[in-house]
Amino acid sequence: MGKNDFLTPKAIANSIKAKGLQKLRWYCQLCQKQCRDENGFKCHQTSESHRRQMEVFGMNPGRVIEGYSEEFEQDFLQHLKQTNQGNRVSAKVVYNEFINDRHHIHMNSTKWLSLTEFVKYLGRTGKCKVDETPKGWFISLIQKDPLKELDDEKRIRRATAEKRDEERHLALLKMQVERARRERAEAGLDEEEDSDDAWDEDGDEEDEENEDRKRDGKEEGEEPKEILDRNDTLSNSKNYDRSRKKQKLNEFHREGGDQPITLNLNLHTLSANAANMTAVPSAVTALKKPVAIFGVDEEDEEEDEEEKRGKSKEKLKGGERERDRERAGGKQRDADRENGRERDGKRDMERDRDNHQSYSSSRDGKRHRDDGDRASPPLSSSRWDKSPAPPSSSISSSPASAPSALRSDTWLSEGLVVKILSKELESAGYYKAKGVVLKVVDRYVAEIEVISTPSGDGQGDVLRVDQRQLETVLPAPGGLCRVVNARYRGLKAEMIRVDVDRFQAQIQIQEGTYRGDRVWLEYEDVCKVL
Ligand SMILES: [Zn+2]
């Protein structure tokens, strides 16, 4: 009998295969591969690609399952909405329709063990009206007014942003009061009446200006306007008003001749350590990156909003107006990402801690980020610990958090210089090693050739690392970089400078329609290229 004759087992198997729908239990969700039978599934499980996927899965199984659950729910509700609107239908019927798509998210990869459980979940969370009958569960979608939903979302965003500002405000105030008190003590004048004189002493004043400068991450030669702007927010502080008056009256003098300017973000221990900071923030840890596998790929939603913001920033060049705009833009962005933060709160805190290393810049204007190993003393409970973490760019997995839609969940591309932050690779000496991305495998995994390691050996090794365990490297000013996410993604650019306070870098775009534009981007969206 020939191999492909009518009704041979082989032919039957082939016809089944062609039909598409097969046993759910032999579907590998991670690889999105349908196997035909148990044997096929076993074979698949031993395959190289499946193992690699399992390794990724093993790094964070909880998140993976949570991700599939979110995606499943989203798709299911979408399907329900499209087919039945708000009508009451049998959950089983909807489910059977839903799984008709061969590559639907399979329920056995979600946190729900059965359809009943899932239906109950929908009822509990107020997404559907559910009721049980002798014929099984029936559901009907509760439809919200999309406009109202959007409004709610905006309101929440604004509220959180305001709260954040306020907290930061208070922290700054407190710091000012603290400093005033300290300086008064240093001057040896404890009597309140004489304190004004103490403020007017030249030495004090220079220190103060120095500190301001350090805090603002400014370089020599910039006009003090920026400082005053920033201080405006503090005008209700009596102490601060005084210091402001002085700033208007006095020029900034540098002490210490040609020594490099050092910056220190560690506000409370500032005066003690200001002199010899060398270490620098590993500002954007891989933790900040969206988790592999899930997230939004679409880049269309809310583009308008993002665009408007972007434009207002780019168009107005020069002068304080631009700066004001940028600050406003930053605030808005902060607000946008507020949503994601709630989910990623914990991760943010971790990243935050990393960020509070110090930053150095030498006099020739050469800035560099360095390994955190040599970092300054651990941070005391500075204002950063109290105020909410800087915004994160978490992935959005539901339409409700669409603002980050311009963002992709992947950022890797060939030629990027990245830093490896994989604890798993620490024993092999690759932790905090730098490498260049040779190619991207499966979108989330980079094949990296190591170019430098903390220990000095291991150069030239090739590793595969998930993007979550990588972070971008910022070039020195003038260096070449590429925008790796969000708006401007993929464009070549030149590094202008960084703002250590906001974790942002200013770059000048070198190609495309935006050529020549200078924009501020998050650290994580800019990466050095070779
Ligand atoms: Zn697989």
Coordinates of C-alpha atoms and ligand atoms in Angstrom, one line a residue:
M1 CA 0.0 0.0 0.0
G2 CA 1.3 3.4 -0.9
K3 CA 2.2 5.9 1.6
N4 CA -0.5 8.4 0.8
D5 CA -3.4 6.2 -0.2
F6 CA -6.9 6.8 0.8
L7 CA -7.7 5.9 4.4
T8 CA -4.2 4.8 5.4
P9 CA -3.5 6.0 9.0
K10 CA -1.0 8.4 7.5
A11 CA -3.6 9.9 5.2
I12 CA -6.2 10.2 8.0
A13 CA -3.6 11.9 10.2
N14 CA -2.8 14.3 7.5
S15 CA -6.4 15.2 6.9
I16 CA -6.9 15.8 10.6
K17 CA -3.9 18.0 10.6
A18 CA -5.2 20.0 7.7
K19 CA -8.5 20.6 9.5
G20 CA -6.8 22.5 12.2
L21 CA -8.8 21.9 15.3
Q22 CA -7.1 19.4 17.5
K23 CA -6.9 18.3 21.1
L24 CA -6.3 21.2 23.4
R25 CA -4.2 19.2 25.7
W26 CA -1.5 18.7 23.1
Y27 CA -1.1 22.4 22.4
C28 CA 2.0 24.0 23.7
Q29 CA 1.0 27.5 24.7
L30 CA 4.6 28.8 25.1
C31 CA 5.6 27.8 21.6
Q32 CA 2.1 28.2 20.2
K33 CA 2.5 24.8 18.7
Q34 CA -0.3 22.3 18.2
C35 CA 0.8 18.7 18.4
R36 CA -1.3 16.0 16.9
D37 CA -0.9 13.3 19.5
E38 CA 0.7 12.4 22.7
N39 CA 3.8 11.2 21.0
G40 CA 4.2 14.4 19.0
F41 CA 3.7 16.4 22.2
K42 CA 6.4 14.4 23.9
C43 CA 8.8 15.0 21.0
H44 CA 8.0 18.6 21.1
Q45 CA 8.8 18.8 24.8
T46 CA 12.3 17.6 24.2
S47 CA 12.9 20.0 21.4
E48 CA 15.5 22.8 21.7
S49 CA 13.1 25.6 21.0
H50 CA 10.6 24.4 23.6
R51 CA 13.3 24.1 26.2
R52 CA 14.5 27.6 25.6
Q53 CA 10.9 28.8 26.1
M54 CA 10.7 26.8 29.3
E55 CA 13.8 28.5 30.6
V56 CA 12.2 31.9 30.0
F57 CA 9.0 30.6 31.6
G58 CA 11.0 29.3 34.6
M59 CA 12.4 32.7 35.4
N60 CA 9.0 34.0 36.3
P61 CA 6.2 31.5 36.0
G62 CA 3.7 33.5 38.0
R63 CA 4.0 36.5 35.7
V64 CA 3.7 34.3 32.7
I65 CA 0.5 32.7 33.9
E66 CA -0.9 36.0 35.0
G67 CA -0.1 37.3 31.5
Y68 CA -1.9 34.5 29.7
S69 CA -4.8 34.9 32.1
E70 CA -5.1 38.6 31.2
E71 CA -4.8 37.9 27.6
F72 CA -7.3 35.2 27.7
E73 CA -9.8 37.3 29.6
Q74 CA -9.3 40.2 27.2
D75 CA -9.7 38.1 24.1
F76 CA -12.7 36.3 25.5
L77 CA -14.5 39.5 26.5
Q78 CA -13.7 40.9 23.1
H79 CA -15.2 37.9 21.4
L80 CA -18.3 38.1 23.6
K81 CA -18.7 41.7 22.8
Q82 CA -18.4 41.2 19.1
T83 CA -20.7 38.2 18.9
N84 CA -23.3 38.9 21.5
Q85 CA -23.1 42.5 22.6
G86 CA -25.0 42.6 25.9
N87 CA -27.2 39.6 25.2
R88 CA -27.4 36.7 27.6
V89 CA -25.8 33.6 26.2
S90 CA -24.5 30.3 27.4
A91 CA -20.9 30.5 28.5
K92 CA -20.2 27.1 26.9
V93 CA -21.4 28.3 23.5
V94 CA -19.3 31.4 23.7
Y95 CA -16.3 29.4 24.8
N96 CA -16.8 26.9 21.9
E97 CA -16.9 29.7 19.5
F98 CA -13.9 31.3 21.1
I99 CA -11.6 28.2 20.9
N100 CA -12.4 27.9 17.2
D101 CA -9.4 30.0 16.6
R102 CA -6.5 27.6 16.6
H103 CA -4.2 30.1 18.3
H104 CA -6.4 31.2 21.0
I105 CA -4.9 31.4 24.5
H106 CA -5.7 28.0 25.9
M107 CA -7.4 27.9 29.2
N108 CA -5.0 25.4 30.6
S109 CA -2.3 28.0 30.5
T110 CA -4.3 30.5 32.6
K111 CA -5.0 30.6 36.3
W112 CA -8.5 29.3 35.7
L113 CA -8.9 25.6 35.9
S114 CA -12.3 25.4 34.3
L115 CA -14.8 27.5 32.4
T116 CA -17.0 27.6 35.5
E117 CA -14.3 29.1 37.5
F118 CA -13.6 31.7 34.8
V119 CA -17.3 32.6 34.6
K120 CA -17.5 33.0 38.3
Y121 CA -14.4 35.3 38.1
L122 CA -16.2 37.4 35.5
G123 CA -19.2 37.7 37.7
R124 CA -17.1 38.6 40.8
T125 CA -15.1 41.3 39.1
G126 CA -18.2 42.9 37.6
K127 CA -17.3 42.3 34.0
C128 CA -20.3 40.2 33.2
K129 CA -23.7 39.3 34.7
V130 CA -23.6 35.6 35.3
D131 CA -26.2 33.1 36.4
E132 CA -26.4 29.4 36.7
T133 CA -29.2 27.4 35.2
P134 CA -29.7 23.6 34.8
K135 CA -28.4 24.2 31.3
G136 CA -25.1 25.5 32.6
W137 CA -23.8 29.0 33.2
F138 CA -25.1 32.0 31.3
I139 CA -23.3 35.3 30.9
S140 CA -24.1 38.7 29.5
L141 CA -21.5 41.4 29.1
I142 CA -21.8 44.5 31.2
Q143 CA -21.0 47.3 28.8
K144 CA -19.5 50.5 30.0
D145 CA -19.7 53.8 28.3
P146 CA -16.3 54.1 26.7
L147 CA -16.3 57.9 27.1
K148 CA -17.0 57.7 30.7
E149 CA -14.3 55.1 31.1
L150 CA -11.8 57.4 29.5
D151 CA -12.8 60.2 31.8
D152 CA -12.5 58.1 34.9
E153 CA -9.1 57.1 33.8
K154 CA -7.9 60.6 33.2
R155 CA -9.2 61.7 36.5
I156 CA -7.4 59.0 38.3
R157 CA -4.2 59.8 36.5
R158 CA -4.5 63.5 37.3
A159 CA -5.1 62.7 41.0
T160 CA -2.2 60.5 41.3
A161 CA 0.1 63.0 39.6
E162 CA -1.0 65.7 41.9
K163 CA -0.5 63.6 44.9
R164 CA 3.0 62.8 43.8
D165 CA 3.9 66.4 43.2
E166 CA 2.7 67.3 46.6
E167 CA 4.7 64.7 48.3
R168 CA 7.8 65.8 46.4
H169 CA 7.1 69.3 47.4
L170 CA 6.9 68.5 51.0
A171 CA 10.1 66.5 50.9
L172 CA 11.9 69.4 49.2
L173 CA 10.6 71.8 51.8
K174 CA 11.7 69.6 54.6
M175 CA 15.1 69.4 53.1
Q176 CA 15.4 73.2 52.9
V177 CA 14.4 73.6 56.5
E178 CA 16.9 71.0 57.4
R179 CA 19.7 72.8 55.5
A180 CA 18.9 76.1 56.9
R181 CA 19.0 74.7 60.4
R182 CA 22.3 73.1 59.7
E183 CA 23.9 76.1 58.3
R184 CA 22.8 78.2 61.2
A185 CA 24.3 75.7 63.5
E186 CA 27.5 75.7 61.6
A187 CA 27.7 79.5 61.8
G188 CA 27.4 79.1 65.6
L189 CA 24.5 81.4 65.8
D190 CA 21.6 79.7 67.5
E191 CA 19.8 82.9 68.3
E192 CA 16.9 83.4 65.9
E193 CA 17.4 87.2 65.6
D194 CA 20.9 86.9 64.3
S195 CA 20.3 84.3 61.8
D196 CA 19.8 86.7 59.0
D197 CA 23.4 87.7 59.2
A198 CA 24.5 84.2 59.1
W199 CA 22.7 83.7 55.9
D200 CA 24.5 86.6 54.3
E201 CA 28.0 85.3 54.9
D202 CA 29.8 84.6 51.7
G203 CA 31.0 81.1 52.4
D204 CA 27.5 79.8 53.2
E205 CA 26.2 81.2 50.2
E206 CA 28.6 79.6 47.9
D207 CA 28.1 76.2 49.4
E208 CA 24.5 76.6 48.9
E209 CA 24.8 77.5 45.3
N210 CA 27.1 74.7 44.8
E211 CA 24.7 72.3 46.3
D212 CA 21.9 73.6 44.2
R213 CA 23.9 73.1 41.1
K214 CA 24.8 69.6 42.1
R215 CA 21.3 68.7 42.8
D216 CA 20.1 70.1 39.5
G217 CA 22.7 68.3 37.6
K218 CA 23.7 71.5 35.9
E219 CA 27.0 72.2 34.5
E220 CA 29.1 75.2 34.8
G221 CA 28.1 78.2 32.8
E222 CA 24.4 77.9 32.8
E223 CA 22.4 80.8 34.0
P224 CA 20.9 80.5 37.4
K225 CA 17.4 81.0 36.0
E226 CA 16.7 77.3 36.1
I227 CA 17.5 77.2 39.8
L228 CA 15.2 80.0 40.5
D229 CA 12.4 78.4 38.5
R230 CA 12.7 75.3 40.4
N231 CA 12.8 77.1 43.6
D232 CA 9.6 78.9 42.9
T233 CA 7.8 75.9 44.0
L234 CA 9.1 76.5 47.4
S235 CA 8.2 80.1 47.7
N236 CA 6.1 79.5 50.7
S237 CA 9.1 78.5 52.7
K238 CA 10.4 81.4 54.7
N239 CA 13.9 80.1 54.7
Y240 CA 13.9 79.6 51.0
D241 CA 12.8 83.0 50.2
R242 CA 15.8 84.3 51.9
S243 CA 18.2 82.1 50.1
R244 CA 16.6 83.0 46.8
K245 CA 17.1 86.7 47.4
K246 CA 20.8 85.9 47.8
Q247 CA 21.0 83.9 44.7
K248 CA 19.8 86.8 42.7
L249 CA 22.4 89.1 44.2
N250 CA 25.4 86.9 43.8
E251 CA 27.3 85.3 41.1
F252 CA 28.3 81.7 41.2
H253 CA 31.9 81.1 41.9
R254 CA 33.5 77.8 41.6
E255 CA 35.8 76.6 44.4
G256 CA 38.6 74.2 43.9
G257 CA 39.9 75.3 40.6
D258 CA 40.0 72.5 38.0
Q259 CA 38.6 69.7 40.0
P260 CA 35.8 67.9 38.3
I261 CA 32.3 68.9 39.3
T262 CA 30.7 66.0 41.1
L263 CA 27.0 65.3 41.3
N264 CA 25.3 63.5 44.1
L265 CA 21.8 62.4 44.2
N266 CA 22.0 61.3 47.7
L267 CA 20.4 64.4 49.1
H268 CA 20.7 63.8 52.8
T269 CA 24.3 62.9 52.9
L270 CA 25.1 65.5 50.3
S271 CA 27.4 67.8 52.1
A272 CA 29.4 64.9 53.6
N273 CA 30.1 63.1 50.4
A274 CA 30.0 65.7 47.8
A275 CA 33.7 65.9 47.2
N276 CA 34.6 62.5 45.9
M277 CA 31.8 60.7 44.3
T278 CA 32.8 58.6 41.4
A279 CA 30.2 56.0 41.0
V280 CA 27.2 56.5 38.9
P281 CA 23.6 55.1 38.7
S282 CA 22.8 52.0 37.0
A283 CA 19.8 54.0 36.3
V284 CA 17.5 51.8 34.4
T285 CA 17.6 48.3 35.5
A286 CA 16.3 45.5 33.5
L287 CA 13.5 45.2 36.0
K288 CA 12.0 48.3 34.5
K289 CA 11.6 46.6 31.2
P290 CA 8.3 45.0 30.3
V291 CA 8.2 41.4 31.0
A292 CA 8.7 39.2 28.0
I293 CA 5.9 37.4 26.3
F294 CA 3.0 39.7 27.0
G295 CA 2.1 43.2 26.3
V296 CA 0.9 45.4 23.6
D297 CA 2.4 45.5 20.2
E298 CA 0.0 48.0 18.7
E299 CA 1.4 51.4 18.2
D300 CA -1.7 53.2 17.2
E301 CA -3.9 53.9 20.2
E302 CA -3.7 57.3 21.8
E303 CA -1.1 58.3 19.3
D304 CA -2.7 61.6 19.0
E305 CA -2.2 62.5 22.6
E306 CA 1.4 61.4 22.6
E307 CA 2.0 63.3 19.4
K308 CA 0.6 66.5 20.7
R309 CA 2.8 66.3 23.7
G310 CA 5.8 65.5 21.6
K311 CA 5.2 68.3 19.2
S312 CA 4.8 70.9 21.8
K313 CA 8.1 69.9 23.1
E314 CA 10.0 69.9 19.9
K315 CA 8.6 73.0 18.2
L316 CA 9.5 75.5 20.8
K317 CA 13.2 75.9 20.8
G318 CA 15.4 78.0 22.9
G319 CA 14.9 80.0 26.1
E320 CA 12.9 79.2 29.1
R321 CA 9.7 78.6 27.3
E322 CA 11.1 75.4 26.0
R323 CA 12.3 74.4 29.3
D324 CA 9.0 75.1 30.9
R325 CA 7.3 73.1 28.2
E326 CA 9.6 70.2 28.8
R327 CA 8.9 70.3 32.4
A328 CA 5.3 70.3 31.8
G329 CA 5.7 67.4 29.4
G330 CA 7.6 65.5 31.9
K331 CA 4.9 65.9 34.4
Q332 CA 2.3 64.7 31.9
R333 CA 4.4 61.7 31.1
D334 CA 4.8 61.0 34.7
A335 CA 1.1 61.0 35.0
D336 CA 0.7 58.7 32.1
R337 CA 2.7 56.1 33.6
E338 CA 1.2 56.4 37.0
N339 CA -1.2 53.7 36.0
G340 CA 1.4 51.1 35.3
R341 CA 3.2 51.8 38.5
E342 CA 0.5 50.4 40.7
R343 CA 1.0 47.1 39.1
D344 CA 4.8 47.4 39.2
G345 CA 5.2 49.1 42.4
K346 CA 7.5 46.6 43.9
R347 CA 9.7 46.5 40.9
D348 CA 9.9 50.2 40.8
M349 CA 11.1 50.3 44.3
E350 CA 13.9 48.0 43.5
R351 CA 14.8 50.0 40.5
D352 CA 14.5 53.1 42.5
R353 CA 17.1 51.9 44.9
D354 CA 19.4 51.2 42.1
N355 CA 18.9 54.7 40.7
H356 CA 20.1 56.4 43.8
Q357 CA 23.6 55.9 43.2
S358 CA 25.6 59.0 42.5
Y359 CA 26.6 60.5 39.2
S360 CA 29.8 62.0 38.2
S361 CA 30.8 64.3 35.4
S362 CA 34.2 65.5 34.8
R363 CA 35.1 69.0 33.7
D364 CA 35.5 68.4 30.1
G365 CA 31.8 67.6 30.0
K366 CA 32.4 63.9 29.6
R367 CA 29.8 62.0 31.5
H368 CA 29.5 58.3 31.9
R369 CA 27.5 55.8 33.7
D370 CA 29.5 53.4 35.6
D371 CA 29.1 50.2 37.5
G372 CA 27.2 50.6 40.8
D373 CA 29.8 48.5 42.6
R374 CA 31.8 51.5 43.4
A375 CA 28.8 53.4 44.4
S376 CA 28.6 55.8 47.2
P377 CA 27.3 54.8 50.6
P378 CA 23.9 53.4 50.7
L379 CA 21.1 55.9 50.6
S380 CA 19.5 57.1 53.7
S381 CA 15.8 57.5 53.6
S382 CA 15.9 60.4 51.2
R383 CA 12.9 62.0 49.7
W384 CA 12.9 59.4 47.0
D385 CA 12.0 56.7 49.5
K386 CA 9.0 58.6 50.7
S387 CA 7.7 59.9 47.5
P388 CA 6.3 57.5 44.9
A389 CA 8.8 56.0 42.5
P390 CA 9.6 57.6 39.2
P391 CA 7.2 56.6 36.5
S392 CA 7.6 53.2 35.0
S393 CA 6.8 52.1 31.6
S394 CA 5.0 49.0 32.3
I395 CA 3.2 47.1 29.7
S396 CA -0.4 47.6 29.5
S397 CA -2.4 44.5 29.2
S398 CA -5.9 46.0 29.2
P399 CA -7.5 48.7 27.3
A400 CA -7.9 50.7 30.5
S401 CA -4.2 51.5 30.6
A402 CA -3.8 52.2 26.9
P403 CA -1.6 55.4 27.3
S404 CA 1.5 53.4 26.9
A405 CA 0.4 52.0 23.7
L406 CA 3.2 53.7 21.7
R407 CA 5.5 51.5 23.7
S408 CA 6.4 48.1 22.6
D409 CA 7.2 45.3 25.0
T410 CA 10.4 44.7 23.2
W411 CA 13.3 47.0 22.7
L412 CA 16.2 44.9 21.5
S413 CA 17.8 45.3 18.2
E414 CA 21.2 44.5 16.6
G415 CA 24.2 46.6 17.4
L416 CA 23.0 47.9 20.7
V417 CA 25.5 48.1 23.6
V418 CA 23.8 46.7 26.7
K419 CA 24.6 45.9 30.2
I420 CA 23.8 42.4 31.6
L421 CA 22.1 42.4 34.9
S422 CA 21.3 38.7 35.2
K423 CA 21.8 37.4 38.7
E424 CA 21.9 33.9 37.3
L425 CA 25.0 34.8 35.3
E426 CA 26.7 36.4 38.3
S427 CA 28.6 33.2 39.2
A428 CA 30.0 33.1 35.7
G429 CA 31.2 36.7 36.1
Y430 CA 28.9 38.3 33.6
Y431 CA 26.9 40.3 36.0
K432 CA 27.2 44.0 35.0
A433 CA 29.2 43.0 31.9
K434 CA 28.7 45.0 28.8
G435 CA 28.1 43.5 25.4
V436 CA 26.9 44.2 22.0
V437 CA 23.7 42.6 20.6
L438 CA 24.6 40.3 17.7
K439 CA 21.0 39.3 17.0
V440 CA 17.6 39.1 18.6
V441 CA 16.1 35.6 19.1
D442 CA 12.3 35.3 19.5
R443 CA 12.0 39.0 20.0
Y444 CA 12.8 38.9 23.7
V445 CA 16.2 37.2 23.9
A446 CA 19.4 38.8 22.7
E447 CA 22.5 37.0 21.6
I448 CA 25.2 39.1 23.1
E449 CA 28.9 39.2 22.5
V450 CA 30.6 40.3 25.7
I451 CA 32.9 43.3 25.3
S452 CA 33.8 44.0 28.9
T453 CA 33.2 42.4 32.3
P454 CA 33.9 43.7 35.8
S455 CA 36.6 41.1 36.2
G456 CA 38.1 41.7 32.9
D457 CA 37.9 38.3 31.4
G458 CA 35.3 36.6 29.4
Q459 CA 35.5 39.1 26.6
G460 CA 34.3 37.7 23.2
D461 CA 31.9 35.2 24.8
V462 CA 28.5 34.9 23.3
L463 CA 25.5 34.6 25.6
R464 CA 21.8 34.5 25.3
V465 CA 20.0 36.8 27.7
D466 CA 16.4 37.7 28.1
Q467 CA 15.7 41.4 27.7
R468 CA 14.4 41.7 31.2
Q469 CA 17.9 41.1 32.4
L470 CA 19.5 43.7 30.2
E471 CA 19.6 47.4 30.5
T472 CA 20.5 50.1 28.0
V473 CA 23.9 51.8 28.1
L474 CA 24.1 55.5 27.6
P475 CA 26.9 56.9 25.5
A476 CA 29.0 59.9 26.6
P477 CA 27.7 63.3 25.2
G478 CA 28.4 63.4 21.5
G479 CA 28.2 59.6 21.3
L480 CA 26.0 57.7 18.9
C481 CA 22.8 56.1 20.2
R482 CA 19.5 54.7 19.0
V483 CA 16.0 55.2 20.3
V484 CA 14.8 51.8 21.3
N485 CA 11.2 52.3 22.3
A486 CA 8.2 54.4 22.1
R487 CA 8.1 57.4 19.8
Y488 CA 11.2 57.8 17.6
R489 CA 11.9 54.2 17.9
G490 CA 14.7 53.0 15.7
L491 CA 16.1 56.4 14.9
K492 CA 19.7 57.2 15.1
A493 CA 20.6 60.0 17.4
E494 CA 23.4 61.9 19.1
M495 CA 23.6 62.1 22.9
I496 CA 23.5 65.7 24.1
R497 CA 23.2 65.4 27.9
V498 CA 21.5 63.6 30.7
D499 CA 19.3 64.8 33.5
V500 CA 20.1 62.6 36.5
D501 CA 17.2 64.0 38.4
R502 CA 14.5 62.9 36.0
F503 CA 16.4 59.9 34.6
Q504 CA 16.2 61.3 31.2
A505 CA 18.6 61.9 28.4
Q506 CA 18.5 64.7 25.8
I507 CA 19.3 63.5 22.3
Q508 CA 19.4 65.0 18.9
I509 CA 17.8 62.9 16.2
Q510 CA 19.9 62.3 13.2
E511 CA 17.6 60.8 10.6
G512 CA 14.1 60.8 9.4
T513 CA 11.5 63.5 9.6
Y514 CA 12.6 64.5 13.0
R515 CA 16.2 65.0 12.0
G516 CA 17.8 67.8 14.0
D517 CA 15.2 67.8 16.7
R518 CA 16.3 67.7 20.3
V519 CA 14.1 65.6 22.6
W520 CA 14.2 64.3 26.1
L521 CA 13.7 60.6 26.5
E522 CA 13.8 58.2 29.4
Y523 CA 17.1 56.4 30.0
E524 CA 15.6 53.1 29.1
D525 CA 14.6 54.4 25.6
V526 CA 18.0 55.4 24.6
C527 CA 20.8 53.0 24.0
K528 CA 24.4 53.3 22.8
V529 CA 25.3 51.7 19.5
L530 CA 28.6 50.7 18.1
Ligands
ZN1 ZN 6.7 24.2 23.4

